[in-house]
JSON list of C-alpha atoms in Angstrom, two decimals:
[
{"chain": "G", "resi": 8, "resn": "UNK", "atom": "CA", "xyz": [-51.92, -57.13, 19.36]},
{"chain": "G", "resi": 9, "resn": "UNK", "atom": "CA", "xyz": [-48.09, -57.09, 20.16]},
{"chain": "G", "resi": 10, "resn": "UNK", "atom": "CA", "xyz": [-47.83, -56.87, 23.57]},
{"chain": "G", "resi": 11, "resn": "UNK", "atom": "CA", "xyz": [-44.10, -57.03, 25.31]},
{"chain": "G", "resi": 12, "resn": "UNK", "atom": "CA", "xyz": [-43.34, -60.73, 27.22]},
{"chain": "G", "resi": 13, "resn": "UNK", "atom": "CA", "xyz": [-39.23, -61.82, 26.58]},
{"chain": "G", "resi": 14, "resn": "UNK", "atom": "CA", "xyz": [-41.12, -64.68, 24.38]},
{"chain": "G", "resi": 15, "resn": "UNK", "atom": "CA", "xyz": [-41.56, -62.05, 21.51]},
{"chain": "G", "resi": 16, "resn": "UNK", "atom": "CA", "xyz": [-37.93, -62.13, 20.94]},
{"chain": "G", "resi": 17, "resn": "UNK", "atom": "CA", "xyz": [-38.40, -66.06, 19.77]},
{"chain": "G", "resi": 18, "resn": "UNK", "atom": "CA", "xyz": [-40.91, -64.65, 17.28]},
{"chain": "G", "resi": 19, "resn": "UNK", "atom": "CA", "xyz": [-40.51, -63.53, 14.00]},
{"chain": "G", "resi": 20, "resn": "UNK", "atom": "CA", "xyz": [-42.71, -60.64, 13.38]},
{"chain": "G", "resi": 21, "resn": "UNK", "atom": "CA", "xyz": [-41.79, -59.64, 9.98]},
{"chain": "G", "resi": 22, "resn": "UNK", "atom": "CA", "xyz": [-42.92, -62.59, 8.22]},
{"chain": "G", "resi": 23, "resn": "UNK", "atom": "CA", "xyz": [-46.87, -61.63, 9.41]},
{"chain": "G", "resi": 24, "resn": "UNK", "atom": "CA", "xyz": [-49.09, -59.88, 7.46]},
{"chain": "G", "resi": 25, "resn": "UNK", "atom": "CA", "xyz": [-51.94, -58.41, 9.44]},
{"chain": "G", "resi": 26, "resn": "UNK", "atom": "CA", "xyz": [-54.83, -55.71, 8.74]},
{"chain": "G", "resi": 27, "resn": "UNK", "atom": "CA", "xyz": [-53.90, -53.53, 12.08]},
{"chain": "G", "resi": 28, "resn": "UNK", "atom": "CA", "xyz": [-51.28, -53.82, 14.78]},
{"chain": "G", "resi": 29, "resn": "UNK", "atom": "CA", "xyz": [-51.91, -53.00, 18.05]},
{"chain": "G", "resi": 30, "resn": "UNK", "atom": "CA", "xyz": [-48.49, -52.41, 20.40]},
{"chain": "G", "resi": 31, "resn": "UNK", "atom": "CA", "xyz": [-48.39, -51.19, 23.70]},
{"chain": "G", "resi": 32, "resn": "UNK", "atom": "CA", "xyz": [-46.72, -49.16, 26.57]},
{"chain": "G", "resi": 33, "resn": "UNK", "atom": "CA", "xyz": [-43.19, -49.31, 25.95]},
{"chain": "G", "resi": 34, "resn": "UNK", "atom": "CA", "xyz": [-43.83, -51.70, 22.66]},
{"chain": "G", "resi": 35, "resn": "UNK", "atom": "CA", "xyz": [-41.76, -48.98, 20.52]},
{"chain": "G", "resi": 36, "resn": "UNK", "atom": "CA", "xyz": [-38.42, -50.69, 21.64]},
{"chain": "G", "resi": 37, "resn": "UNK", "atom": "CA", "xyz": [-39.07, -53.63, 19.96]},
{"chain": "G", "resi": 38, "resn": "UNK", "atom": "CA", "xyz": [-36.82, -53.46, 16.55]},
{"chain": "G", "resi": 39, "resn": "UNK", "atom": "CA", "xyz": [-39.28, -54.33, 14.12]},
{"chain": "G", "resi": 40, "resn": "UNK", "atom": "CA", "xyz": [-41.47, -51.46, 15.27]},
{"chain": "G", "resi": 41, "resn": "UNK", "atom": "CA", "xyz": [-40.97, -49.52, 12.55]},
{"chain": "G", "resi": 42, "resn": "UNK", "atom": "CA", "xyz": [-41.47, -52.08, 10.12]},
{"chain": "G", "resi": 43, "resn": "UNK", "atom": "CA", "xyz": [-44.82, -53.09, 11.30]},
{"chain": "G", "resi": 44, "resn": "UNK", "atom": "CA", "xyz": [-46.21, -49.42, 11.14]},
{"chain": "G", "resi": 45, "resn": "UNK", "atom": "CA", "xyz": [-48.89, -50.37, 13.89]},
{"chain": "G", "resi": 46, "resn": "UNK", "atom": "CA", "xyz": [-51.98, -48.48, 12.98]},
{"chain": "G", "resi": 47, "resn": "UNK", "atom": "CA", "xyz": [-52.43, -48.44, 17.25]},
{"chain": "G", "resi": 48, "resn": "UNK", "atom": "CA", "xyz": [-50.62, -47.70, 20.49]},
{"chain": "G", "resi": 49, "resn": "UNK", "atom": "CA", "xyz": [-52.16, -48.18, 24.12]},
{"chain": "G", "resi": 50, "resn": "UNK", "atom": "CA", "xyz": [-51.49, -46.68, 27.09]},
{"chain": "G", "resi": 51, "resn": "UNK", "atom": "CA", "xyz": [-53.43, -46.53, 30.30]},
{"chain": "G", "resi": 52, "resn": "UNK", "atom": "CA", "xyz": [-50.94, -47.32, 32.93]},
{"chain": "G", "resi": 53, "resn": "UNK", "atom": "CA", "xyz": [-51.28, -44.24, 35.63]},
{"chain": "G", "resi": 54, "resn": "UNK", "atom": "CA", "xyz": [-47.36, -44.57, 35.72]},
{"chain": "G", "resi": 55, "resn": "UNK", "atom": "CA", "xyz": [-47.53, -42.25, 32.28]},
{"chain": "G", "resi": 56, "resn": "UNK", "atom": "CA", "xyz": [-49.37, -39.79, 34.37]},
{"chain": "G", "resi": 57, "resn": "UNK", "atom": "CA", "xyz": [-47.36, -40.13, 37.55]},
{"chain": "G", "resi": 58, "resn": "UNK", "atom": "CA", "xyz": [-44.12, -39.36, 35.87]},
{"chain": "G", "resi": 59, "resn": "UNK", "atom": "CA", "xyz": [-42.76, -42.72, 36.32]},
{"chain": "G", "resi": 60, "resn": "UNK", "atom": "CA", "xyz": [-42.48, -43.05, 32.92]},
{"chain": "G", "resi": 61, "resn": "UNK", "atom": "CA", "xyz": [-41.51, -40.45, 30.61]},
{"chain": "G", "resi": 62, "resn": "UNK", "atom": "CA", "xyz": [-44.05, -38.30, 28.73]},
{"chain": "G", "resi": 63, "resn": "UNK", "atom": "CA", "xyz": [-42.03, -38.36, 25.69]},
{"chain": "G", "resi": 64, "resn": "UNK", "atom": "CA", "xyz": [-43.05, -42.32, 25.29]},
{"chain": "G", "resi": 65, "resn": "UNK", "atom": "CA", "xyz": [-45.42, -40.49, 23.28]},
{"chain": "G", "resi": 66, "resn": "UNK", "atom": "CA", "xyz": [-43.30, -38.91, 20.70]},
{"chain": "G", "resi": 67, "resn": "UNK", "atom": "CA", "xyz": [-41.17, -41.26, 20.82]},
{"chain": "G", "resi": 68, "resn": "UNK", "atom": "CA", "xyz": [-43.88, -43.71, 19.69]},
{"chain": "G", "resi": 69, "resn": "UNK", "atom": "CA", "xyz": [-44.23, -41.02, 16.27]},
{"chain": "G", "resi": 70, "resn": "UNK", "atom": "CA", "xyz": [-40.32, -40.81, 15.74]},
{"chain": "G", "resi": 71, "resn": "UNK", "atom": "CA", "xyz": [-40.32, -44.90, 15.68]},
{"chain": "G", "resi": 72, "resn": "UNK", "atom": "CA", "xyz": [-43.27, -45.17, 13.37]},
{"chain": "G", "resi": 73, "resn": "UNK", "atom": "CA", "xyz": [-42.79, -46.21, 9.58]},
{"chain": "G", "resi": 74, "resn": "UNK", "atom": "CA", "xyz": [-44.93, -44.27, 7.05]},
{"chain": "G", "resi": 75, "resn": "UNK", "atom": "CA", "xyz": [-47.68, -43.41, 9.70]},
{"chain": "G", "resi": 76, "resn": "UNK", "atom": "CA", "xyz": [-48.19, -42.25, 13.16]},
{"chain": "G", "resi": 77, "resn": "UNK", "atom": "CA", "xyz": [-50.40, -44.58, 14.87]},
{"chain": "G", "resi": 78, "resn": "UNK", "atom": "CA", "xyz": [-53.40, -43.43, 16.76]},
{"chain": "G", "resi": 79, "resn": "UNK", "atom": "CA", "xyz": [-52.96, -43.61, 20.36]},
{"chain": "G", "resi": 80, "resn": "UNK", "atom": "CA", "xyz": [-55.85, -44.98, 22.97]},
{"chain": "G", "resi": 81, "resn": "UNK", "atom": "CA", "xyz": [-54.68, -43.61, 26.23]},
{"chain": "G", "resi": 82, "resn": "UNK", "atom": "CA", "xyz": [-56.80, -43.06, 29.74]},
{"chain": "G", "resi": 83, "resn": "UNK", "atom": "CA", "xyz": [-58.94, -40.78, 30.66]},
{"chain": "G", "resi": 84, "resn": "UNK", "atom": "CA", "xyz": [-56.85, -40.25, 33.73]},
{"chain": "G", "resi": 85, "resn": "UNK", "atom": "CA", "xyz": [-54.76, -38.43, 31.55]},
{"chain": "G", "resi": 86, "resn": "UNK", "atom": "CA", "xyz": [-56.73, -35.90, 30.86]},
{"chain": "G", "resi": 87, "resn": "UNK", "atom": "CA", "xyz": [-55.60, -34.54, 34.09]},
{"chain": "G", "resi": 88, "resn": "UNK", "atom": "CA", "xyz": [-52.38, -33.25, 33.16]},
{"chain": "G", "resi": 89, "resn": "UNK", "atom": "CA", "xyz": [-52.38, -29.93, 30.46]},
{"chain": "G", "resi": 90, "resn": "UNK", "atom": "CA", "xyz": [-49.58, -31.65, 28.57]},
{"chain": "G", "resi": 91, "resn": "UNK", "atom": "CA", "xyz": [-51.74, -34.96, 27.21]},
{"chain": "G", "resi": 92, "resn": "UNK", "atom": "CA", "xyz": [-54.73, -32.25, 26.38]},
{"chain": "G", "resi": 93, "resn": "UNK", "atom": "CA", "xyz": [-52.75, -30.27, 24.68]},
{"chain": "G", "resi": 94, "resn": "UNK", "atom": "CA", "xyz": [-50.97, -33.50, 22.61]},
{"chain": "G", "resi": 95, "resn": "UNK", "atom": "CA", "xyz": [-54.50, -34.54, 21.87]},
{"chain": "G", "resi": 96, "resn": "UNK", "atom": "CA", "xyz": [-55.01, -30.90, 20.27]},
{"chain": "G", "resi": 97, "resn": "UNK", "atom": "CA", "xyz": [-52.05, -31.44, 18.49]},
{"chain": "G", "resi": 98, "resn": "UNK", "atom": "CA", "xyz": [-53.65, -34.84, 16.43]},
{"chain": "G", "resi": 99, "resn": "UNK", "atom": "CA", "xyz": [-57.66, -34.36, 17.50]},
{"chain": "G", "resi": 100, "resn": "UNK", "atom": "CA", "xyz": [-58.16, -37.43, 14.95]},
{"chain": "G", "resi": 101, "resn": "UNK", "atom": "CA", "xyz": [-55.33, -39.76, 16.56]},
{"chain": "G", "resi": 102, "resn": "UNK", "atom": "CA", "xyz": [-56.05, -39.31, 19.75]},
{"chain": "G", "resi": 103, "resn": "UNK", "atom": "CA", "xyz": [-58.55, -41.39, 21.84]},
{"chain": "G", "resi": 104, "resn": "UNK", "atom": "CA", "xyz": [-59.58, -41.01, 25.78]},
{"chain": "G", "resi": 105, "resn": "UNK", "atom": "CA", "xyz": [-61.54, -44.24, 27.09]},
{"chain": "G", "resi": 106, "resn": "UNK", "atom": "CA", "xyz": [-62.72, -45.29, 30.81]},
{"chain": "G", "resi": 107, "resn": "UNK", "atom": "CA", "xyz": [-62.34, -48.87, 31.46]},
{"chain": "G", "resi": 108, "resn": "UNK", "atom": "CA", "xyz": [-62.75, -48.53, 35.16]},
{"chain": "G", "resi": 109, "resn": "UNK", "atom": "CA", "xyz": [-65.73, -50.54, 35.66]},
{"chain": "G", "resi": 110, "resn": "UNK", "atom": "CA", "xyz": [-65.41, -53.55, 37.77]},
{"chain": "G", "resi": 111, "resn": "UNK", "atom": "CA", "xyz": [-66.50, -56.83, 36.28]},
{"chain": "G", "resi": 112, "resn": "UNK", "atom": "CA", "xyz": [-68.35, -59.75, 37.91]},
{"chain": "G", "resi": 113, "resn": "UNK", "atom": "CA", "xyz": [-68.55, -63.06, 36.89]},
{"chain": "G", "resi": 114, "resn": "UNK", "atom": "CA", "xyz": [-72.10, -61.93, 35.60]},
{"chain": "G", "resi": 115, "resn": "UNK", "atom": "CA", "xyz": [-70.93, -58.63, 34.39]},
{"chain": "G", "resi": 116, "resn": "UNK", "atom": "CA", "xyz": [-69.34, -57.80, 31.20]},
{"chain": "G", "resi": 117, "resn": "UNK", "atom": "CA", "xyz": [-70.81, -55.29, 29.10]},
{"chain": "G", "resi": 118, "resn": "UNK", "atom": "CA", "xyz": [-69.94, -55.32, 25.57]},
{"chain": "G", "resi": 119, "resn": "UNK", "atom": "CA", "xyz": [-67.30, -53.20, 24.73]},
{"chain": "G", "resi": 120, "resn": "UNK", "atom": "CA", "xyz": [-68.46, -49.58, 23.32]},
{"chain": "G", "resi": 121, "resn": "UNK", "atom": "CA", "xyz": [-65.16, -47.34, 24.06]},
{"chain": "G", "resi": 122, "resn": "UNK", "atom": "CA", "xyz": [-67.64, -44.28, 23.95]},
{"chain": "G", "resi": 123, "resn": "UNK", "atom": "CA", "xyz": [-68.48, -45.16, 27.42]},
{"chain": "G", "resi": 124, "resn": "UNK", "atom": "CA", "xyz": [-67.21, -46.54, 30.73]},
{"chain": "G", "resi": 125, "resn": "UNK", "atom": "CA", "xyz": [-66.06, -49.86, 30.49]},
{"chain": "G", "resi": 126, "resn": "UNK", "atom": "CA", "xyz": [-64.84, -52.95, 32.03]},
{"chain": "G", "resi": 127, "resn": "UNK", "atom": "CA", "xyz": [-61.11, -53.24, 31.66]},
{"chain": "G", "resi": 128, "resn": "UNK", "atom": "CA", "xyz": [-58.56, -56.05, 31.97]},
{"chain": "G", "resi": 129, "resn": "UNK", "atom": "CA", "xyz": [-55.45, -53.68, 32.36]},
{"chain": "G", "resi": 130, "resn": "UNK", "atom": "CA", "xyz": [-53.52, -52.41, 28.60]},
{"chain": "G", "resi": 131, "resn": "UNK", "atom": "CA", "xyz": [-54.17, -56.01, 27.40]},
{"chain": "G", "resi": 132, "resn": "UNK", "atom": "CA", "xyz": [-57.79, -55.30, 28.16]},
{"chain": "G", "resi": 133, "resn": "UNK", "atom": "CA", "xyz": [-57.48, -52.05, 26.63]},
{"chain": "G", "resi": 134, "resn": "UNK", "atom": "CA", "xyz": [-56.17, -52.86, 23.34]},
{"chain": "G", "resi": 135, "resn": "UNK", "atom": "CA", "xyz": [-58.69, -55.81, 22.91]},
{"chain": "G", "resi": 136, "resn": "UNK", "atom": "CA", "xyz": [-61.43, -53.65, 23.52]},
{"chain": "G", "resi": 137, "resn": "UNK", "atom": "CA", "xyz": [-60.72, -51.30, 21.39]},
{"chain": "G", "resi": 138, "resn": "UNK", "atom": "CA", "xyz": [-59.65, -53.86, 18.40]},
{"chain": "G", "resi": 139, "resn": "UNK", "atom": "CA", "xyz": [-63.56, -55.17, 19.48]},
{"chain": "G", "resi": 140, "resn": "UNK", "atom": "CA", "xyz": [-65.18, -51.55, 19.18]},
{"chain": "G", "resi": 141, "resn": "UNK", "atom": "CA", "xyz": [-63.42, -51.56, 15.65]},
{"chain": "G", "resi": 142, "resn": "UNK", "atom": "CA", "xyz": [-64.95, -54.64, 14.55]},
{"chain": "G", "resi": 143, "resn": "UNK", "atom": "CA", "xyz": [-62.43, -57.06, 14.42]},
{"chain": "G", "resi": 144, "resn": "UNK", "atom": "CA", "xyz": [-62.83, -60.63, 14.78]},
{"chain": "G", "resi": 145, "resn": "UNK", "atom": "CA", "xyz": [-60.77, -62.85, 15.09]},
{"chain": "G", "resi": 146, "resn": "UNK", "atom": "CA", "xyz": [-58.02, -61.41, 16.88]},
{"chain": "G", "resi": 147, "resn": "UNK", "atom": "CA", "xyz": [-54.69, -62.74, 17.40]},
{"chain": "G", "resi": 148, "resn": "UNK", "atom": "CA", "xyz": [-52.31, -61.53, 20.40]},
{"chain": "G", "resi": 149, "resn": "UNK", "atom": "CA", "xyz": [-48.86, -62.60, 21.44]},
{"chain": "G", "resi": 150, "resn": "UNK", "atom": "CA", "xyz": [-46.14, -61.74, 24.05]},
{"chain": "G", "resi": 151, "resn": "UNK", "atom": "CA", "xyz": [-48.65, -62.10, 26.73]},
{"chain": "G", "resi": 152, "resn": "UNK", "atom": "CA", "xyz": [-47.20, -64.54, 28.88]},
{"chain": "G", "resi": 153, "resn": "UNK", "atom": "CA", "xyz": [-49.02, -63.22, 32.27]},
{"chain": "G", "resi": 154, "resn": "UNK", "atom": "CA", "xyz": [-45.65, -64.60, 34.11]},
{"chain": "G", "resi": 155, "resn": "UNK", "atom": "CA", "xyz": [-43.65, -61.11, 33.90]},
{"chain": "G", "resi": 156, "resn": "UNK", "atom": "CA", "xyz": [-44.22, -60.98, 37.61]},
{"chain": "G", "resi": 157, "resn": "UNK", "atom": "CA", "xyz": [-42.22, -64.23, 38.24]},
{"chain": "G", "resi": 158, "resn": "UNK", "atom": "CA", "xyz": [-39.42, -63.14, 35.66]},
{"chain": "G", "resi": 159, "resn": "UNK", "atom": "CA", "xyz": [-38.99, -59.95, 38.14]},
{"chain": "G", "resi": 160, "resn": "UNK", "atom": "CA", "xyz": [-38.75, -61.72, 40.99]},
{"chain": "G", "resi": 161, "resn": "UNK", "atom": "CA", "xyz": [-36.31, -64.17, 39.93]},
{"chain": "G", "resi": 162, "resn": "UNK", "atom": "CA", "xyz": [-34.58, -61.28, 38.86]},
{"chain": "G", "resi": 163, "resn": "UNK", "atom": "CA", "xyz": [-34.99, -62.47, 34.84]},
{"chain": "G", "resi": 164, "resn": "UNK", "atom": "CA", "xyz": [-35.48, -60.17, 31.78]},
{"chain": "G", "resi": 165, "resn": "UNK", "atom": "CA", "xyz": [-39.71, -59.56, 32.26]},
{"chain": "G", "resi": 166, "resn": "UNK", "atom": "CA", "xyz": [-39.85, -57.55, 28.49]},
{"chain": "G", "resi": 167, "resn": "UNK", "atom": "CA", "xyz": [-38.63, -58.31, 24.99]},
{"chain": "G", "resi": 168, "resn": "UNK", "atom": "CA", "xyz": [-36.59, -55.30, 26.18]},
{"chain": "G", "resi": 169, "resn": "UNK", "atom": "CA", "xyz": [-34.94, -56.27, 29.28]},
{"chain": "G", "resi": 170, "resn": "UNK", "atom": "CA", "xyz": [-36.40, -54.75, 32.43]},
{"chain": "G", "resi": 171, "resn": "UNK", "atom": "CA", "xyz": [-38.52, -51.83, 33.68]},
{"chain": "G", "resi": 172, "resn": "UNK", "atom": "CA", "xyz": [-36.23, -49.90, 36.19]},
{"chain": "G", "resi": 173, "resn": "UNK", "atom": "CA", "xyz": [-38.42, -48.72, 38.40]},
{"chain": "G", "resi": 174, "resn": "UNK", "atom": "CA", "xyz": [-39.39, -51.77, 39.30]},
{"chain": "G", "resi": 175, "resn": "UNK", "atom": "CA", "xyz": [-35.49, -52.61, 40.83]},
{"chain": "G", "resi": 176, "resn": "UNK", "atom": "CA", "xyz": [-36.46, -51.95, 43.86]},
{"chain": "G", "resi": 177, "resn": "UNK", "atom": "CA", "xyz": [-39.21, -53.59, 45.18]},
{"chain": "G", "resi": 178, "resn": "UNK", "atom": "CA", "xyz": [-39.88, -54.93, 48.79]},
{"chain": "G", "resi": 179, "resn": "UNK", "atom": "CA", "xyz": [-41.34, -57.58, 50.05]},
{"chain": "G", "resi": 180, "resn": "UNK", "atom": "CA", "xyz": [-44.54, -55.61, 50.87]},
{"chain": "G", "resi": 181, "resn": "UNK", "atom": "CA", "xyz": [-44.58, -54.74, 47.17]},
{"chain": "G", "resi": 182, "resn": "UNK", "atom": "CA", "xyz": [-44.66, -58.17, 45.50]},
{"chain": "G", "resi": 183, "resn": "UNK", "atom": "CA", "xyz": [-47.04, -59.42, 48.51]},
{"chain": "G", "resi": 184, "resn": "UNK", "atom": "CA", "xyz": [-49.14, -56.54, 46.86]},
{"chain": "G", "resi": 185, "resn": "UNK", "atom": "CA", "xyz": [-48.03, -57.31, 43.53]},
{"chain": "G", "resi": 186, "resn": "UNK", "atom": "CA", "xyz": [-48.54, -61.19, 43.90]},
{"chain": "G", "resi": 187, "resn": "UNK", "atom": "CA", "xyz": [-52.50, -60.15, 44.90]},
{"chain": "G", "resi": 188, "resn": "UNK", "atom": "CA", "xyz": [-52.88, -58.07, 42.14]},
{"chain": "G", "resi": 189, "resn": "UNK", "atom": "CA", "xyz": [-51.67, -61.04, 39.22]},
{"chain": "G", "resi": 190, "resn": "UNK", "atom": "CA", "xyz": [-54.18, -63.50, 40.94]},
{"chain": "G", "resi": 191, "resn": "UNK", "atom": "CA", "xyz": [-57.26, -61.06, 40.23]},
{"chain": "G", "resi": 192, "resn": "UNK", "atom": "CA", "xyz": [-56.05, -59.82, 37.04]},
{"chain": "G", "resi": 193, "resn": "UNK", "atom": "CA", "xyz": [-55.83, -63.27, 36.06]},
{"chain": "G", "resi": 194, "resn": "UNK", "atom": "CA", "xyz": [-59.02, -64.54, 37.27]},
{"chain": "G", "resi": 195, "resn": "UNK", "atom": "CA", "xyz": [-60.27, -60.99, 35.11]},
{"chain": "G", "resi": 196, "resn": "UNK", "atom": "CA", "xyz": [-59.14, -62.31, 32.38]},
{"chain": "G", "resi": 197, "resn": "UNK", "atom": "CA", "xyz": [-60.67, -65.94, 32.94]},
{"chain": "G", "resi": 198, "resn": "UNK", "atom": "CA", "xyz": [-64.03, -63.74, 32.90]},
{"chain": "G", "resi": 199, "resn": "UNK", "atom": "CA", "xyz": [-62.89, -62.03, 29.50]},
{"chain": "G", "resi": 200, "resn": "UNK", "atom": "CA", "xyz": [-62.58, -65.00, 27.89]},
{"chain": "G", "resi": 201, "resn": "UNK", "atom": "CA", "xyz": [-66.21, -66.12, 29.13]},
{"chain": "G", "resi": 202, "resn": "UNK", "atom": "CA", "xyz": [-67.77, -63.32, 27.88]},
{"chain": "G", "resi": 203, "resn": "UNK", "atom": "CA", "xyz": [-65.82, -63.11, 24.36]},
{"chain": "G", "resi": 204, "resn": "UNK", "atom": "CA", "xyz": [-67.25, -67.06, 24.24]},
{"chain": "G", "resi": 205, "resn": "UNK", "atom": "CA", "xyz": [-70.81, -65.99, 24.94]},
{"chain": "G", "resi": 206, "resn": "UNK", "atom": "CA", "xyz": [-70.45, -63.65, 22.13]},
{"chain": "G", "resi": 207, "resn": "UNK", "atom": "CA", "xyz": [-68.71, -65.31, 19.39]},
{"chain": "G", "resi": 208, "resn": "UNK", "atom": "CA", "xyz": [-65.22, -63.16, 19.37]},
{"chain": "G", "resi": 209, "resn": "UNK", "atom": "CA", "xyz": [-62.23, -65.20, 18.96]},
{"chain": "G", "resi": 210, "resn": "UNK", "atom": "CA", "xyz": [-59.32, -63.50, 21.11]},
{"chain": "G", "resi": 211, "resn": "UNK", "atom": "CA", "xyz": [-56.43, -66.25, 19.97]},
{"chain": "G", "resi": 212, "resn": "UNK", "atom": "CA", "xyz": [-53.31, -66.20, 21.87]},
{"chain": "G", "resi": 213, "resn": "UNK", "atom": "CA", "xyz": [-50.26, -66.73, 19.88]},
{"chain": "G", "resi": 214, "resn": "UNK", "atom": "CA", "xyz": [-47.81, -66.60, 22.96]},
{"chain": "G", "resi": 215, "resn": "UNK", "atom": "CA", "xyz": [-44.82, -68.49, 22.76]},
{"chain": "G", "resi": 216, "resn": "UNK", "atom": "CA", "xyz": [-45.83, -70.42, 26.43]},
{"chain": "G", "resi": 217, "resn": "UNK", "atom": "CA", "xyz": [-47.17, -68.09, 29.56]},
{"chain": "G", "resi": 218, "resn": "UNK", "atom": "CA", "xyz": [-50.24, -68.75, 31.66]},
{"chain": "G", "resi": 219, "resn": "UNK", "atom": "CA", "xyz": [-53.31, -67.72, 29.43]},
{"chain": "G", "resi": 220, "resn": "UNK", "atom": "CA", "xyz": [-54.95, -70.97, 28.47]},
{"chain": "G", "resi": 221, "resn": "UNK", "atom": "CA", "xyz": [-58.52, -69.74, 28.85]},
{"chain": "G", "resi": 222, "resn": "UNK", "atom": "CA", "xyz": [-57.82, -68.05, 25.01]},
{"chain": "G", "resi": 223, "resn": "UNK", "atom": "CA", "xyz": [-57.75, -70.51, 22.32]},
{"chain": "G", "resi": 224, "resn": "UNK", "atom": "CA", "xyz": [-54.09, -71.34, 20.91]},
{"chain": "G", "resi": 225, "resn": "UNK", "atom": "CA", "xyz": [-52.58, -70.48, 17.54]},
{"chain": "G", "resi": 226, "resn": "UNK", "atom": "CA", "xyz": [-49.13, -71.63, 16.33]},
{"chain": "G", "resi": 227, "resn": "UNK", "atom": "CA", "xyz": [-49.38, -69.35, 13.80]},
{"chain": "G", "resi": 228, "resn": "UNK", "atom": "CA", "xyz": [-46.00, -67.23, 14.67]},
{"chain": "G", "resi": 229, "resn": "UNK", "atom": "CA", "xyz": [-44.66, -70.24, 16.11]},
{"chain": "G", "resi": 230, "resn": "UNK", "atom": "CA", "xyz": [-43.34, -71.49, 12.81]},
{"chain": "G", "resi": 231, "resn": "UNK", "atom": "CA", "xyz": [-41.79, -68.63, 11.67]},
{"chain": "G", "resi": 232, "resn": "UNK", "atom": "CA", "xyz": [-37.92, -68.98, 10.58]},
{"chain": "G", "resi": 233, "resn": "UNK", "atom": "CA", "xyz": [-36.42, -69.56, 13.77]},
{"chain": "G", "resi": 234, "resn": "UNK", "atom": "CA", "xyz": [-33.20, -68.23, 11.72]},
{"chain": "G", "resi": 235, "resn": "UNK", "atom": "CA", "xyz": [-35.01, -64.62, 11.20]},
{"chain": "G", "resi": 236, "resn": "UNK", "atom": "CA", "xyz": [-36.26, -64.44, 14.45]},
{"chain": "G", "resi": 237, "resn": "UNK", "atom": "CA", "xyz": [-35.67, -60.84, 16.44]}
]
């Protein structure tokens, strides 16, 4: 699972050889895209929905792909607007609706089956569970960092891409909300971790740094030829 921290750019994806890549929201801009043909792309952010981001992500995310489009796991929220119904039409065997709106407890965490409601841990969250329902295991994910928050506010690049725009203009009320909002996703994911544990999934974070040392660690893209790096 590729997700889209700056730390990616220190990693050389080329030289790795797995079964299935997972990438994620705006994950298309990174240049090896292409190359790595990921079999899956996730979106569930509402901003897709809201118009914040562009609906064409979507075809844009065909256009980039090598030798195969990759099946896309969006929300069900989507399903809202004619436009994503009538994309899913378009490729009924590439396209897959999941809820992950249930809330989890420290003693709730039900398995994930993506044919029903589910427990979420935002698109990280999604993409895991979905590289769970299709039996994986281990699973490796990097450019998770869990900091992009702090990059923003210290005005720093937050993506392997730069910045998201819409977030230039943020208030103080905003990152007070914002702030909130990393504390319980991160205490989420502290739960996620439990419950992969308790069930024998390895979820191993290859992140170059970041916050998420509840995962077990993996250098394995960190010695990559620094001199091929993207």
């Amino acid at each position: 699972i590729v997700l889209n921290s700056p730390s990616v750019n220190r990693q050389n994806l080329r030289q790795t050889s797995f079964d299935h890549y997972f990438f994620v929201n705006r994950g298309f801009l990174h240049p090896d895209y292409s190359e790595l043909n990921p079999k899956t792309h996730v979106f569930i952010d509402l901003k897709l929905l809201t118009g914040e981001w562009d609906f064409g992500f979507l075809e844009t995310c065909i256009r980039s792909s090598g030798s195969k489009q990759p099946q896309f796991i969006l929300s069900v929220d989507y399903l809202a607007d004619p436009r994503f119904r009538d994309f899913a039409a378009r490729f009924p065997h590439e396209v897959f609706f999941i809820n992950d709106k249930l809330n989890a407890t420290r003693h709730f965490w039900p398995h994930p089956d993506l044919r029903r409601p589910t427990c979420g841990a935002a698109v990280f969250g999604a993409a895991i569970n979905a590289a769970i329902h299709m039996g994986f295991n281990p699973i490796y994910f990097t450019g998770f960092e869990a900091n992009g928050l702090c990059y923003e506010m210290t005005r720093q690049d937050s993506h392997h891409y730069g910045t998201n725009t819409e977030n230039h203009d943020k208030t103080v009320s905003d990152y007070i909300r914002d702030l909130r909002m990393m504390a319980n996703g991160l205490e989420n994911l502290g739960r996620l971790s439990s419950h992969y544990n308790r069930h024998g999934i390895r979820a191993v974070n290859c992140t170059l740094g970041g916050l998420l040392d509840m995962f077990e660690r993996s250098s394995i893209l960190h010695d990559q030829d620094s001199s091929q790096a993207v």
